[in-house]
Amino acid sequence: MLKIFQQVGRDLFTAGLNNSHSGNLSARLGDRLVITRRGSMLAHLEEEDLIETGLEKDDVNTPLASTEIGVHRAIYLKTPALAVVHAHPPHAVALSLLGDEIVPVDAEGLYLLPRVPVLSPRQAIASKELEETLPEVLREYRAAVVRGHGSFAAGRTLEEAYKWTASLQHSCRILCIARSLGRGPGSSK
Amino acid sequence: MLKIFQQVGRDLFTAGLNNSHSGNLSARLGDRLVITRRGSMLAHLEEEDLIETGLEKDDVNTPLASTEIGVHRAIYLKTPALAVVHAHPPHAVALSLLGDEIVPVDAEGLYLLPRVPVLSPRQAIASKELEETLPEVLREYRAAVVRGHGSFAAGRTLEEAYKWTASLQHSCRILCIARSLGRGPGSSK
Amino acid sequence: MLKIFQQVGRDLFTAGLNNSHSGNLSARLGDRLVITRRGSMLAHLEEEDLIETGLEKDDVNTPLASTEIGVHRAIYLKTPALAVVHAHPPHAVALSLLGDEIVPVDAEGLYLLPRVPVLSPRQAIASKELEETLPEVLREYRAAVVRGHGSFAAGRTLEEAYKWTASLQHSCRILCIARSLGRGPGSSK
Amino acid sequence: MLKIFQQVGRDLFTAGLNNSHSGNLSARLGDRLVITRRGSMLAHLEEEDLIETGLEKDDVNTPLASTEIGVHRAIYLKTPALAVVHAHPPHAVALSLLGDEIVPVDAEGLYLLPRVPVLSPRQAIASKELEETLPEVLREYRAAVVRGHGSFAAGRTLEEAYKWTASLQHSCRILCIARSLGRGPGSSK
C-alpha cells in the first residue's frame, strides 16, 4: 500500500496539483482507514506518514492524521468509496471562484467528469459543513471542488481517485487556456 | 522495447503532455502491434502494460489493449507508420477548439510541422470515424489534433512519433503565450 | 542536515520556484549558520555546497557563502527564526510589481499567509537596506516578497520555511489564473 | 564532462526550456569542440551523444554533430566563450516575436541580463547569417534570442551558459505573467 501512496503523492507534486505540504490521501480498509499524516509532504511519503485509525472510533493514532480526516471519514461512511484524494489543483481552484460548477470542454473531461460541482462551505479547511454536504455530492459525482480551496475525488482505489483528480486539473487547465484565447464557454454561470 | 516505451511515457507526463491515465503508445511489428494497456499510467509502464496483439486479427490479448487500438490499427494498415503516439497536450487541445488547423509561429514548429490539421469527428474517443479519416491525414502530415481531445502522431520509431508530439505542444504553447501578449496570428480561422 | 537541504533545493527547482542558480537556503545552529554556497545550484546540492560560518563573526568560510548571507544573518539576529528560504517564485515576483502587499484568494493561502508584504528596497540583491527592514517584517509575517526579486520566508525548520514559500507561490499562481479569467481582487492597490 | 552535459540537458528539459529533441550543448577544448549529437534528446544524453570534432577542420565525426555546429564553431572562433547552450525557452521565444530586444523587469534578470538582443536572420535554423551576426552579439551580451527560434548563451563553462539560459527564461516568464496582469513594460518596441 505504501508504494501506491508514494507514487500518487509524488505524481501530484510533479504535475503541480499540490505544493509542498498540501493535499491528503486515504484508503478504506473495512472499518479502518489509512490516511496521510498531518503535515506530511505528499511528494516524500515514508512508512511513518501513513496513519491507520478507526473509521468511526478515535484511537491513539487519530491525532496524527491529516486535519481533513473528518471529511475523509464522512465520505467513507456515506458513500461506497474506498479511496479519497484531496488536492489543490491550481486551475480548478481558480475556476471554482467563478461559478457553481465546472464543465469541461475537452473530450476526456466531458467523458469522465461531465460536470464538477463547486461547494461553498462557510469554512473551507477541515469543515464540519463539508462532512455533511460533500458525501452527498460524491455519491453522484466522481469529484467536486471546494471553492477557493481544492478538489476531493472518491474512487474504488487510490489510483482511480487520483485519475479523477488529474483529469479534473487537465480539463480545467485546457478551459483556462481556451478562455485566455477568447473562447468563452466551459465554466458555468 | 520496454525501455523506450517507459522513457517516452515518463517524459510525456513530466512535460505535462499527458495526465495520470491519458494517452497511449504503440509500435508495429510486422503483422503484430504492441500497444499500452487499457487504463495504464504512461509515467509508470511495466512489462505487463505492453500488450501484443494482431494488427488485424483479435486474440486473447486484444481486450487488454488501449481503447484507442482501433485508431492505431487503422493508421498502421493505411500508412507506412511503424509507431504511433496519442497524447493530450493541453495547449494543442485548447487551440484545436478554435480552428481547423494549427499553424506554428516558431521556427522549429514551422520546420517540423508547418501545418497541423484539426479533425472533428462526431465522437472523439475510440472513434470509428477517426479510423477512416485520421490515416488519410497522417499519410500527409506528421501529426494531427482531434478537436478537444488530443494529438496523434505517426513515425518510423516511437521516438520519432514522440518528437512530433513534443514539438506540437511546444509550438502551441508558444502560440498561446504570443497570443496572450497580443500577437494575433498563428492558428488559422 | 544535508538531506533536507537537498530535498528542499530539489523540490524548489522541480516546482519552478527557482531556476538553475537562483535562491538560497540557511539554517541557524546557535551562534553559527549553515548556508548554501555562492553560485550553487539548489537542485544539485552536495556536501561542499553547505557553508558553515559565524552568525556575527566572519571566518575563512564566510566569503564562500551566498551573497545574501547579510540578509540571512540579520533575520537570525533580529527574529526567532531558525531557518530561511529565499526563492524566486515567478508568480509572486510578477504580482510584487503591482502592489505593496499580496492577498491570497485561496483558502490555504488565506489561512497560512493572509497578507504578504512587498518590500521595495532601492537595491534588491544583497541589500543592506533589507538587512534593516526585512527582519522587522518577518517578526510579524511568515513570508515577504522583495519587489521584482523574490521571496524570503522564515521558519522554525527548513521544511517550514519551504512550506511558506511553496504556499506563497501556489496562492500567487491561483491569483494570476483567476485574474486572467477576469476575477479582479486578490493583490491590493 | 559527460556528467555536466547530462545534468544541464536534463534540467533544461525538466524546466521546460527544451522539448524532447530541441536544443544543443557544446564545450570548447582548445582547437576541438564537444557537441551534442544531431537528433539527440538532451534529457537522456549518453556517452555516444557527445561528438568530438575539430573547431575548424571537419573529420569523420563532424556529420554526427548537431545541425547547429556551424553557429557553435563561429562563436568559439570569434569570442572567448568556452561553452555554448542553445535552447528553446518558450516565453523567451514568444517575446522575441514582439521586439528587437528583451528587457527584464525582475532584479535577477536586470543584474545578469540587463538587455537581451533579438536577432532576425532570414533563416533561423542552422543559419549561415547567424554565424556572422551572433558571435558579434555574444562578445557583448551573455545571451541572445533568435526570433521565433530559441536562445544562444555563451559562457566560460557549460554551467555558466546554462545559467544565462535559465535566467533568461525565468525573466521572460515573469515578464509574460506581469503583462497578462496588465503591467505593460519590459520588452521593448
PDB file of N, CA and C in Angstrom, chain A residues 4-5 8 12 17 24-28 72 75-76 81-87 89 112-113 138 141-144 151-169, chain B residues 19-21 41:
ATOM      1  N   ILE A   4       1.792   2.670  -3.651  1.00  0.00           N
ATOM      2  CA  ILE A   4       0.830   3.455  -4.430  1.00  0.00           C
ATOM      3  C   ILE A   4       0.601   4.827  -3.793  1.00  0.00           C
ATOM      4  N   PHE A   5       0.627   4.913  -2.467  1.00  0.00           N
ATOM      5  CA  PHE A   5       0.560   6.230  -1.816  1.00  0.00           C
ATOM      6  C   PHE A   5       1.749   7.097  -2.257  1.00  0.00           C
ATOM      7  N   VAL A   8       1.340   8.110  -6.091  1.00  0.00           N
ATOM      8  CA  VAL A   8       0.305   9.117  -6.309  1.00  0.00           C
ATOM      9  C   VAL A   8       0.741  10.451  -5.694  1.00  0.00           C
ATOM     10  N   LEU A  12       1.310  13.807  -7.975  1.00  0.00           N
ATOM     11  CA  LEU A  12       0.509  15.010  -7.727  1.00  0.00           C
ATOM     12  C   LEU A  12       1.409  16.232  -7.578  1.00  0.00           C
ATOM     13  N   LEU A  17      -0.217  19.609  -8.895  1.00  0.00           N
ATOM     14  CA  LEU A  17      -1.561  19.570  -8.313  1.00  0.00           C
ATOM     15  C   LEU A  17      -1.536  19.772  -6.802  1.00  0.00           C
ATOM     16  N   ASN A  24      -4.087  15.541   0.782  1.00  0.00           N
ATOM     17  CA  ASN A  24      -4.004  14.334   1.607  1.00  0.00           C
ATOM     18  C   ASN A  24      -4.695  13.190   0.902  1.00  0.00           C
ATOM     19  N   LEU A  25      -4.264  11.974   1.232  1.00  0.00           N
ATOM     20  CA  LEU A  25      -4.726  10.759   0.566  1.00  0.00           C
ATOM     21  C   LEU A  25      -5.217   9.788   1.630  1.00  0.00           C
ATOM     22  N   SER A  26      -6.246   8.996   1.282  1.00  0.00           N
ATOM     23  CA  SER A  26      -6.643   7.942   2.211  1.00  0.00           C
ATOM     24  C   SER A  26      -7.234   6.757   1.464  1.00  0.00           C
ATOM     25  N   ALA A  27      -7.254   5.627   2.158  1.00  0.00           N
ATOM     26  CA  ALA A  27      -7.904   4.424   1.632  1.00  0.00           C
ATOM     27  C   ALA A  27      -8.646   3.759   2.785  1.00  0.00           C
ATOM     28  N   ARG A  28      -9.801   3.163   2.456  1.00  0.00           N
ATOM     29  CA  ARG A  28     -10.593   2.482   3.472  1.00  0.00           C
ATOM     30  C   ARG A  28     -10.230   0.997   3.531  1.00  0.00           C
ATOM     31  N   HIS A  72     -12.765  12.893   5.141  1.00  0.00           N
ATOM     32  CA  HIS A  72     -12.498  11.562   4.588  1.00  0.00           C
ATOM     33  C   HIS A  72     -13.424  10.524   5.235  1.00  0.00           C
ATOM     34  N   ILE A  75     -16.970  10.733   4.008  1.00  0.00           N
ATOM     35  CA  ILE A  75     -17.137  10.180   2.651  1.00  0.00           C
ATOM     36  C   ILE A  75     -17.250   8.659   2.722  1.00  0.00           C
ATOM     37  N   TYR A  76     -16.403   8.014   3.514  1.00  0.00           N
ATOM     38  CA  TYR A  76     -16.442   6.548   3.599  1.00  0.00           C
ATOM     39  C   TYR A  76     -17.741   6.060   4.237  1.00  0.00           C
ATOM     40  N   ALA A  81     -17.250   4.729  -1.562  1.00  0.00           N
ATOM     41  CA  ALA A  81     -15.848   4.985  -1.894  1.00  0.00           C
ATOM     42  C   ALA A  81     -14.895   4.159  -1.037  1.00  0.00           C
ATOM     43  N   LEU A  82     -13.793   3.718  -1.652  1.00  0.00           N
ATOM     44  CA  LEU A  82     -12.743   3.001  -0.927  1.00  0.00           C
ATOM     45  C   LEU A  82     -11.427   3.784  -0.874  1.00  0.00           C
ATOM     46  N   ALA A  83     -11.408   4.940  -1.548  1.00  0.00           N
ATOM     47  CA  ALA A  83     -10.201   5.776  -1.529  1.00  0.00           C
ATOM     48  C   ALA A  83     -10.595   7.211  -1.834  1.00  0.00           C
ATOM     49  N   VAL A  84      -9.863   8.151  -1.247  1.00  0.00           N
ATOM     50  CA  VAL A  84     -10.140   9.582  -1.431  1.00  0.00           C
ATOM     51  C   VAL A  84      -8.831  10.326  -1.674  1.00  0.00           C
ATOM     52  N   VAL A  85      -8.843  11.208  -2.656  1.00  0.00           N
ATOM     53  CA  VAL A  85      -7.702  12.099  -2.916  1.00  0.00           C
ATOM     54  C   VAL A  85      -8.177  13.537  -2.767  1.00  0.00           C
ATOM     55  N   HIS A  86      -7.510  14.279  -1.892  1.00  0.00           N
ATOM     56  CA  HIS A  86      -7.740  15.720  -1.772  1.00  0.00           C
ATOM     57  C   HIS A  86      -6.494  16.420  -2.282  1.00  0.00           C
ATOM     58  N   ALA A  87      -6.681  17.328  -3.227  1.00  0.00           N
ATOM     59  CA  ALA A  87      -5.539  18.051  -3.809  1.00  0.00           C
ATOM     60  C   ALA A  87      -5.901  19.515  -4.004  1.00  0.00           C
ATOM     61  N   PRO A  89      -5.429  21.497  -7.056  1.00  0.00           N
ATOM     62  CA  PRO A  89      -5.098  21.774  -8.461  1.00  0.00           C
ATOM     63  C   PRO A  89      -5.375  23.236  -8.817  1.00  0.00           C
ATOM     64  N   LEU A 112     -15.248  11.724 -18.566  1.00  0.00           N
ATOM     65  CA  LEU A 112     -15.004  11.272 -17.199  1.00  0.00           C
ATOM     66  C   LEU A 112     -15.709  12.133 -16.151  1.00  0.00           C
ATOM     67  N   LEU A 113     -15.782  13.424 -16.410  1.00  0.00           N
ATOM     68  CA  LEU A 113     -16.291  14.380 -15.409  1.00  0.00           C
ATOM     69  C   LEU A 113     -17.194  15.401 -16.085  1.00  0.00           C
ATOM     70  N   LEU A 138     -20.564  13.417  -3.631  1.00  0.00           N
ATOM     71  CA  LEU A 138     -19.688  12.369  -4.167  1.00  0.00           C
ATOM     72  C   LEU A 138     -20.408  11.033  -4.352  1.00  0.00           C
ATOM     73  N   TYR A 141     -21.222  12.313  -8.050  1.00  0.00           N
ATOM     74  CA  TYR A 141     -20.129  12.787  -8.901  1.00  0.00           C
ATOM     75  C   TYR A 141     -18.798  12.184  -8.463  1.00  0.00           C
ATOM     76  N   ARG A 142     -17.889  12.026  -9.443  1.00  0.00           N
ATOM     77  CA  ARG A 142     -16.584  11.452  -9.126  1.00  0.00           C
ATOM     78  C   ARG A 142     -15.672  12.427  -8.388  1.00  0.00           C
ATOM     79  N   ALA A 143     -15.901  13.718  -8.614  1.00  0.00           N
ATOM     80  CA  ALA A 143     -15.044  14.730  -7.996  1.00  0.00           C
ATOM     81  C   ALA A 143     -15.843  15.998  -7.780  1.00  0.00           C
ATOM     82  N   ALA A 144     -15.404  16.774  -6.812  1.00  0.00           N
ATOM     83  CA  ALA A 144     -16.012  18.077  -6.551  1.00  0.00           C
ATOM     84  C   ALA A 144     -14.901  19.028  -6.135  1.00  0.00           C
ATOM     85  N   SER A 151      -9.737  20.148  -4.484  1.00  0.00           N
ATOM     86  CA  SER A 151     -10.621  19.107  -5.009  1.00  0.00           C
ATOM     87  C   SER A 151     -10.703  17.923  -4.056  1.00  0.00           C
ATOM     88  N   PHE A 152     -11.842  17.245  -4.080  1.00  0.00           N
ATOM     89  CA  PHE A 152     -11.991  15.937  -3.442  1.00  0.00           C
ATOM     90  C   PHE A 152     -12.499  14.972  -4.508  1.00  0.00           C
ATOM     91  N   ALA A 153     -11.834  13.820  -4.616  1.00  0.00           N
ATOM     92  CA  ALA A 153     -12.281  12.809  -5.559  1.00  0.00           C
ATOM     93  C   ALA A 153     -12.339  11.480  -4.829  1.00  0.00           C
ATOM     94  N   ALA A 154     -13.358  10.683  -5.156  1.00  0.00           N
ATOM     95  CA  ALA A 154     -13.547   9.397  -4.492  1.00  0.00           C
ATOM     96  C   ALA A 154     -13.528   8.287  -5.531  1.00  0.00           C
ATOM     97  N   GLY A 155     -12.884   7.170  -5.174  1.00  0.00           N
ATOM     98  CA  GLY A 155     -12.813   6.068  -6.124  1.00  0.00           C
ATOM     99  C   GLY A 155     -12.806   4.725  -5.420  1.00  0.00           C
ATOM    100  N   ARG A 156     -12.740   3.670  -6.231  1.00  0.00           N
ATOM    101  CA  ARG A 156     -12.670   2.319  -5.673  1.00  0.00           C
ATOM    102  C   ARG A 156     -11.245   1.993  -5.238  1.00  0.00           C
ATOM    103  N   THR A 157     -10.282   2.727  -5.851  1.00  0.00           N
ATOM    104  CA  THR A 157      -8.872   2.573  -5.476  1.00  0.00           C
ATOM    105  C   THR A 157      -8.252   3.960  -5.426  1.00  0.00           C
ATOM    106  N   LEU A 158      -7.080   4.037  -4.797  1.00  0.00           N
ATOM    107  CA  LEU A 158      -6.386   5.317  -4.747  1.00  0.00           C
ATOM    108  C   LEU A 158      -6.026   5.768  -6.160  1.00  0.00           C
ATOM    109  N   GLU A 159      -5.643   4.802  -6.996  1.00  0.00           N
ATOM    110  CA  GLU A 159      -5.289   5.157  -8.371  1.00  0.00           C
ATOM    111  C   GLU A 159      -6.479   5.775  -9.098  1.00  0.00           C
ATOM    112  N   GLU A 160      -7.663   5.239  -8.833  1.00  0.00           N
ATOM    113  CA  GLU A 160      -8.843   5.782  -9.511  1.00  0.00           C
ATOM    114  C   GLU A 160      -9.167   7.195  -9.021  1.00  0.00           C
ATOM    115  N   ALA A 161      -9.104   7.403  -7.714  1.00  0.00           N
ATOM    116  CA  ALA A 161      -9.388   8.743  -7.182  1.00  0.00           C
ATOM    117  C   ALA A 161      -8.357   9.747  -7.700  1.00  0.00           C
ATOM    118  N   TYR A 162      -7.129   9.278  -7.869  1.00  0.00           N
ATOM    119  CA  TYR A 162      -6.084  10.125  -8.461  1.00  0.00           C
ATOM    120  C   TYR A 162      -6.415  10.428  -9.916  1.00  0.00           C
ATOM    121  N   LYS A 163      -6.939   9.435 -10.623  1.00  0.00           N
ATOM    122  CA  LYS A 163      -7.301   9.645 -12.030  1.00  0.00           C
ATOM    123  C   LYS A 163      -8.335  10.759 -12.177  1.00  0.00           C
ATOM    124  N   TRP A 164      -9.366  10.758 -11.351  1.00  0.00           N
ATOM    125  CA  TRP A 164     -10.384  11.827 -11.448  1.00  0.00           C
ATOM    126  C   TRP A 164      -9.753  13.184 -11.136  1.00  0.00           C
ATOM    127  N   THR A 165      -8.836  13.198 -10.179  1.00  0.00           N
ATOM    128  CA  THR A 165      -8.182  14.451  -9.788  1.00  0.00           C
ATOM    129  C   THR A 165      -7.317  15.005 -10.913  1.00  0.00           C
ATOM    130  N   ALA A 166      -6.524  14.124 -11.506  1.00  0.00           N
ATOM    131  CA  ALA A 166      -5.628  14.552 -12.583  1.00  0.00           C
ATOM    132  C   ALA A 166      -6.435  14.996 -13.800  1.00  0.00           C
ATOM    133  N   SER A 167      -7.509  14.274 -14.076  1.00  0.00           N
ATOM    134  CA  SER A 167      -8.335  14.624 -15.225  1.00  0.00           C
ATOM    135  C   SER A 167      -9.033  15.964 -14.996  1.00  0.00           C
ATOM    136  N   LEU A 168      -9.474  16.195 -13.767  1.00  0.00           N
ATOM    137  CA  LEU A 168     -10.097  17.483 -13.420  1.00  0.00           C
ATOM    138  C   LEU A 168      -9.146  18.640 -13.690  1.00  0.00           C
ATOM    139  N   GLN A 169      -7.917  18.530 -13.180  1.00  0.00           N
ATOM    140  CA  GLN A 169      -6.963  19.622 -13.380  1.00  0.00           C
ATOM    141  C   GLN A 169      -6.635  19.794 -14.861  1.00  0.00           C
TER     142      GLN A 169
ATOM    143  N   ASN B  19      -1.883  13.521 -18.611  1.00  0.00           N
ATOM    144  CA  ASN B  19      -2.077  13.434 -17.175  1.00  0.00           C
ATOM    145  C   ASN B  19      -2.002  11.958 -16.770  1.00  0.00           C
ATOM    146  N   SER B  20      -2.422  11.651 -15.569  1.00  0.00           N
ATOM    147  CA  SER B  20      -2.143  10.329 -14.997  1.00  0.00           C
ATOM    148  C   SER B  20      -2.430   9.154 -15.924  1.00  0.00           C
ATOM    149  N   HIS B  21      -3.595   9.124 -16.528  1.00  0.00           N
ATOM    150  CA  HIS B  21      -4.004   7.942 -17.291  1.00  0.00           C
ATOM    151  C   HIS B  21      -4.272   8.232 -18.757  1.00  0.00           C
ATOM    152  N   MET B  41      -0.862   3.752 -16.737  1.00  0.00           N
ATOM    153  CA  MET B  41      -0.308   5.082 -16.494  1.00  0.00           C
ATOM    154  C   MET B  41       0.994   5.192 -17.277  1.00  0.00           C
TER     155      MET B  41
END
